[in-house]
XYZ file of C-alpha atoms in Angstrom:
379
model
C 24.439 -118.480 -11.904
C 27.203 -120.899 -12.741
C 28.463 -121.648 -16.199
C 27.403 -118.449 -17.954
C 30.575 -116.419 -17.924
C 33.167 -119.155 -18.383
C 36.285 -119.888 -16.358
C 38.380 -117.000 -17.615
C 35.894 -114.211 -17.039
C 34.901 -115.736 -13.690
C 38.326 -114.684 -12.365
C 37.751 -111.024 -13.177
C 34.486 -110.673 -11.263
C 33.179 -112.813 -8.440
C 29.592 -112.777 -9.641
C 28.217 -114.716 -6.703
C 29.813 -112.220 -4.340
C 28.340 -109.360 -6.388
C 24.854 -110.845 -5.920
C 25.444 -111.516 -2.215
C 26.751 -107.978 -1.632
C 23.907 -106.309 -3.502
C 21.310 -108.456 -1.747
C 22.799 -107.613 1.654
C 22.971 -103.876 0.959
C 19.709 -103.401 -0.915
C 17.358 -101.030 0.858
C 14.075 -102.411 2.156
C 11.095 -101.520 0.014
C 8.123 -99.426 1.110
C 6.060 -100.603 4.036
C 3.243 -102.794 2.716
C 1.333 -105.667 4.263
C 1.501 -109.159 2.804
C -2.023 -108.793 1.394
C -1.147 -105.418 -0.147
C 1.977 -106.891 -1.729
C -0.010 -109.755 -3.250
C -2.551 -107.289 -4.617
C 0.196 -105.135 -6.218
C 1.777 -108.171 -7.880
C -1.569 -109.374 -9.216
C -2.453 -105.925 -10.543
C 0.899 -105.489 -12.287
C 0.426 -108.840 -14.025
C -3.059 -107.804 -15.175
C -1.772 -104.456 -16.420
C 1.109 -106.109 -18.271
C -1.375 -108.339 -20.102
C -3.704 -105.443 -20.905
C -0.772 -103.295 -22.056
C 0.096 -105.839 -24.719
C -3.160 -105.196 -26.577
C -3.027 -101.430 -26.065
C 0.535 -101.143 -27.387
C -0.039 -103.423 -30.362
C -3.132 -101.462 -31.396
C -1.416 -98.089 -31.059
C 1.942 -98.923 -32.663
C 0.652 -101.248 -35.419
C 4.044 -102.967 -35.327
C 2.626 -106.500 -35.024
C -0.218 -107.775 -37.256
C -3.458 -108.454 -35.408
C -3.377 -112.082 -36.570
C 0.092 -112.692 -35.086
C 0.427 -114.688 -31.879
C 1.316 -112.739 -28.721
C 4.930 -112.691 -27.573
C 6.062 -115.719 -25.581
C 8.356 -113.701 -23.341
C 7.418 -114.051 -19.666
C 6.423 -111.220 -17.349
C 8.151 -111.453 -13.960
C 7.154 -109.254 -11.035
C 10.241 -109.111 -8.811
C 11.584 -107.429 -5.707
C 14.884 -105.542 -5.618
C 16.972 -108.623 -4.871
C 15.261 -110.447 -7.737
C 16.148 -107.608 -10.109
C 19.802 -107.907 -9.058
C 19.925 -111.671 -9.649
C 18.226 -111.431 -13.034
C 20.545 -108.668 -14.218
C 23.739 -110.351 -13.070
C 22.882 -113.323 -15.285
C 22.551 -110.973 -18.253
C 25.736 -109.058 -17.418
C 27.744 -112.275 -17.282
C 26.620 -113.241 -20.763
C 27.051 -109.838 -22.436
C 30.345 -108.886 -20.757
C 32.091 -112.234 -21.236
C 34.193 -111.138 -24.282
C 35.397 -107.978 -22.509
C 36.219 -109.819 -19.286
C 38.050 -112.557 -21.179
C 40.140 -109.902 -22.895
C 40.910 -108.173 -19.588
C 41.800 -111.538 -18.048
C 44.431 -112.027 -20.738
C 45.893 -108.562 -20.137
C 46.140 -108.850 -16.377
C 48.855 -111.493 -16.577
C 51.708 -109.049 -17.123
C 52.685 -105.662 -15.741
C 52.165 -104.010 -12.382
C 48.495 -103.290 -12.991
C 47.753 -106.886 -13.846
C 49.665 -108.134 -10.828
C 47.715 -105.916 -8.456
C 44.404 -106.911 -10.018
C 45.450 -110.530 -9.801
C 46.146 -110.078 -6.100
C 42.779 -108.588 -5.279
C 41.128 -110.982 -7.731
C 37.452 -110.867 -8.468
C 36.511 -110.375 -4.810
C 36.977 -106.608 -4.656
C 35.398 -106.166 -8.077
C 32.485 -108.354 -7.006
C 31.905 -106.318 -3.854
C 32.034 -103.005 -5.685
C 29.803 -104.201 -8.502
C 27.396 -105.447 -5.856
C 27.327 -101.993 -4.268
C 26.439 -100.397 -7.585
C 23.740 -102.968 -8.287
C 22.194 -102.347 -4.878
C 22.049 -98.637 -5.716
C 20.411 -99.228 -9.090
C 18.010 -101.870 -7.781
C 16.018 -99.270 -5.871
C 15.621 -97.013 -8.920
C 14.503 -99.252 -11.787
C 10.722 -99.496 -12.234
C 10.695 -102.012 -15.048
C 12.981 -103.490 -17.658
C 12.784 -105.615 -20.773
C 15.825 -107.885 -20.560
C 16.777 -108.405 -24.172
C 19.768 -110.695 -23.668
C 18.554 -112.583 -20.626
C 19.709 -116.212 -20.401
C 16.982 -118.464 -19.043
C 17.519 -119.869 -15.547
C 15.325 -121.996 -13.326
C 14.467 -118.962 -11.215
C 14.131 -116.520 -14.112
C 12.639 -118.025 -17.286
C 13.014 -116.279 -20.629
C 11.377 -116.478 -24.028
C 12.217 -119.208 -26.507
C 14.754 -118.787 -29.286
C 16.685 -116.052 -27.533
C 13.618 -114.106 -26.429
C 13.913 -111.927 -23.364
C 11.768 -111.345 -20.308
C 9.868 -108.412 -18.868
C 10.726 -107.433 -15.300
C 8.498 -105.211 -13.153
C 10.075 -104.165 -9.842
C 7.058 -103.966 -7.554
C 8.565 -102.186 -4.488
C 10.047 -99.435 -6.668
C 6.775 -98.834 -8.463
C 4.945 -98.542 -5.136
C 7.660 -96.250 -3.766
C 7.466 -93.833 -6.714
C 3.672 -93.740 -6.893
C 3.627 -92.767 -3.213
C 6.418 -90.241 -3.631
C 4.620 -88.573 -6.541
C 1.235 -88.834 -4.801
C -0.508 -90.097 -7.945
C -3.273 -92.620 -8.486
C -1.545 -95.971 -7.900
C -3.669 -97.963 -10.356
C -3.087 -95.442 -13.142
C 0.633 -95.248 -12.416
C 1.094 -99.016 -12.487
C -0.612 -99.271 -15.867
C 1.417 -96.324 -17.175
C 4.680 -98.037 -16.229
C 3.517 -101.285 -17.831
C 2.740 -99.459 -21.089
C 6.345 -98.216 -21.300
C 7.904 -101.602 -20.631
C 5.452 -103.449 -22.873
C 6.495 -101.156 -25.711
C 10.054 -102.430 -25.345
C 8.819 -106.014 -25.489
C 6.803 -105.181 -28.615
C 9.855 -103.577 -30.229
C 11.936 -106.734 -29.884
C 9.211 -109.305 -30.530
C 7.802 -107.328 -33.461
C 11.180 -106.665 -35.127
C 12.915 -110.066 -35.419
C 16.307 -108.707 -36.489
C 16.583 -106.040 -33.776
C 17.950 -108.209 -30.973
C 20.753 -109.717 -33.073
C 21.620 -106.319 -34.526
C 21.873 -104.701 -31.098
C 23.861 -107.600 -29.686
C 26.257 -107.381 -32.636
C 26.818 -103.673 -32.035
C 27.419 -104.214 -28.315
C 29.878 -107.028 -28.939
C 31.693 -104.938 -31.544
C 31.958 -102.128 -28.997
C 33.283 -104.458 -26.310
C 35.609 -106.182 -28.771
C 37.256 -102.845 -29.592
C 37.846 -102.058 -25.925
C 41.508 -101.548 -25.104
C 41.674 -100.527 -21.477
C 43.926 -101.478 -18.593
C 42.055 -103.678 -16.074
C 43.287 -101.540 -13.190
C 41.649 -98.483 -14.728
C 38.276 -100.189 -14.767
C 38.806 -101.431 -11.206
C 39.659 -97.898 -10.094
C 36.519 -96.545 -11.761
C 34.387 -99.130 -9.969
C 36.088 -98.179 -6.719
C 35.303 -94.486 -7.283
C 31.651 -95.341 -7.834
C 31.551 -97.536 -4.727
C 33.256 -94.822 -2.656
C 30.614 -92.369 -3.833
C 27.976 -94.701 -2.446
C 29.644 -94.931 0.951
C 30.560 -91.258 1.087
C 34.257 -92.092 1.475
C 35.505 -90.037 -1.479
C 37.081 -86.717 -0.512
C 34.755 -83.741 -0.836
C 34.885 -82.230 -4.281
C 37.050 -84.997 -5.752
C 35.764 -85.858 -9.196
C 38.526 -88.122 -10.437
C 39.482 -88.349 -14.118
C 37.393 -85.307 -15.014
C 34.221 -87.048 -13.868
C 33.980 -89.220 -16.947
C 31.465 -92.043 -17.011
C 32.347 -95.713 -17.223
C 31.170 -95.794 -20.840
C 33.331 -92.823 -21.782
C 36.308 -94.365 -20.043
C 36.523 -97.406 -22.311
C 36.078 -95.565 -25.593
C 38.717 -95.863 -28.281
C 38.589 -93.973 -31.588
C 37.183 -97.095 -33.282
C 34.434 -97.315 -30.666
C 33.100 -93.806 -31.127
C 31.381 -94.698 -34.381
C 29.818 -97.799 -32.822
C 28.759 -95.852 -29.750
C 27.122 -93.231 -31.964
C 25.002 -95.924 -33.627
C 24.172 -97.510 -30.276
C 23.176 -94.150 -28.820
C 20.856 -93.521 -31.765
C 19.188 -96.934 -31.416
C 18.733 -96.566 -27.666
C 17.337 -93.062 -28.116
C 14.858 -94.456 -30.638
C 13.768 -97.321 -28.374
C 13.426 -95.226 -25.217
C 11.798 -92.294 -26.979
C 9.356 -94.587 -28.765
C 8.364 -96.159 -25.425
C 7.735 -92.731 -23.891
C 5.751 -91.649 -26.955
C 3.605 -94.787 -26.889
C 2.780 -94.706 -23.192
C 1.701 -91.075 -23.519
C -0.206 -91.808 -26.725
C -2.120 -94.719 -25.230
C -2.428 -92.981 -21.891
C -5.404 -90.646 -22.419
C -7.653 -93.567 -23.407
C -6.762 -95.921 -20.549
C -4.954 -93.856 -17.879
C -7.270 -91.039 -16.766
C -4.597 -89.154 -14.799
C -1.828 -89.537 -17.391
C -1.187 -85.778 -17.671
C -0.600 -85.424 -13.932
C 1.590 -88.534 -13.838
C 3.722 -87.393 -16.766
C 4.251 -83.906 -15.335
C 5.265 -85.152 -11.887
C 7.408 -87.946 -13.280
C 9.262 -85.602 -15.631
C 10.019 -83.270 -12.746
C 11.353 -86.200 -10.739
C 13.476 -87.394 -13.668
C 14.919 -83.957 -14.328
C 15.964 -83.016 -10.819
C 17.188 -86.412 -9.672
C 17.663 -86.778 -5.951
C 20.647 -85.785 -3.859
C 24.064 -84.581 -4.920
C 25.257 -88.150 -4.381
C 22.620 -89.439 -6.751
C 23.607 -86.892 -9.393
C 27.284 -87.829 -9.100
C 26.518 -91.513 -9.520
C 24.224 -90.878 -12.466
C 27.064 -89.114 -14.229
C 29.593 -91.795 -13.324
C 27.370 -94.623 -14.542
C 26.303 -92.772 -17.675
C 22.682 -92.437 -16.524
C 22.546 -88.773 -17.512
C 23.053 -89.909 -21.083
C 20.089 -92.263 -20.696
C 17.898 -89.378 -19.558
C 18.863 -87.459 -22.686
C 17.962 -90.513 -24.752
C 14.405 -90.451 -23.418
C 14.038 -86.778 -24.264
C 15.774 -86.709 -27.641
C 14.239 -89.975 -28.803
C 10.711 -88.934 -27.890
C 11.156 -85.696 -29.840
C 12.342 -87.670 -32.874
C 9.398 -90.092 -32.792
C 6.845 -87.343 -32.281
C 8.248 -85.241 -35.130
C 8.318 -88.176 -37.566
C 4.786 -89.333 -36.679
C 3.534 -85.762 -37.091
C 5.098 -85.599 -40.544
C 4.441 -89.054 -42.044
C 2.042 -90.802 -39.647
C 2.492 -93.972 -37.610
C 2.845 -96.258 -40.622
C 5.409 -93.894 -42.101
C 7.319 -93.913 -38.837
C 7.215 -97.710 -38.721
C 9.529 -97.837 -41.720
C 12.213 -97.324 -39.091
C 11.854 -101.045 -38.266
C 12.483 -102.242 -41.854
C 16.190 -103.038 -41.477
C 19.336 -101.758 -39.750
C 19.750 -99.367 -42.693
C 16.497 -97.577 -41.853
C 17.411 -96.932 -38.224
C 18.130 -93.259 -37.565
C 21.679 -92.054 -37.167
C 22.687 -90.018 -34.145
C 22.543 -86.881 -36.310
C 19.064 -87.800 -37.568
C 17.768 -88.217 -34.017
C 18.512 -84.505 -33.628
C 17.116 -83.687 -37.108
C 14.106 -85.944 -37.768
C 13.388 -84.306 -41.121
C 16.693 -85.674 -42.391
C 15.610 -89.212 -41.573
C 12.256 -88.682 -43.268
C 13.994 -87.331 -46.368
C 16.477 -90.213 -46.510
C 14.159 -93.133 -45.815
C 10.991 -91.964 -47.525
C 12.655 -90.463 -50.576
C 14.638 -93.679 -51.070
C 11.544 -95.845 -50.646
C 9.432 -93.743 -52.985
C 12.128 -93.038 -55.549
């Protein structure tokens, strides 16, 4: 993990301590024998490979003659997910952490943060990562730096992570066919890989937007530390009953400045598109290759909507995960409406350039996107 974040940002967060804390706190996965675990891993790898062909055929985003993506598929446990994500966080957050490092030198807030150093922040970040590590089923890591333990695609390509214990846990919780569920999950994550490997400019565009957002951040380091502490206290149950703190705003909302709102609107639209498209594709492919797709979708949607405990709901709000749930829903509606109106090839004009991506307003009104993009192209 060394050398990714740089000396300055290393002082803001003790990344190694974050990994160690998360690994120590992560919940054990479901009870499976060694042979069962091997079988799950092997099946997920097979499904990931099969999903590539299914998604390419359905989306028509990549020509049939094109070579398959070179991004690796990694089946990991919860601790592996933590380690892989910390490497990505270090790379993406470096500009923000460098900026905060500069600010902490003066003033009372900076002095206090300097005293506690990156240790407290590392522990609290580790607590949050341990919480998330038991909830993520799969993930396409777009900005993943390659390490010896976690390889990534060439030329800035990412990697596909499938978190085996979480997939087994959810398939048992929902009481669905495990083989169907594993393929269904792979279809969603493979769609994300297809999006980034089939649209060469998308990764750089998204990274540019994220860095612009972080570059505009003007927030006191102590405020961020306090927000991390609130989240960590929620995990341990040590926050006073009923205490929301700062109106219950999420971490993302906390660091917004007026200049960031426009960037965040564009980012929200892109993420809604990507998540909604993945949901649309896995349901579109599903009936042909996942016999019980209707049952899986219904049970999974119910699980998504209700969340778990009150604690889980509070953390989802604090970490901005409620917004992600809305992105799935709103984005899927957008994709479905556009495909219904202009077909899959008409929808695929969305991938032409950053100018053809939908705006946040167009996600809510798909007909406006169709009018703008198709009228311009045909005019």
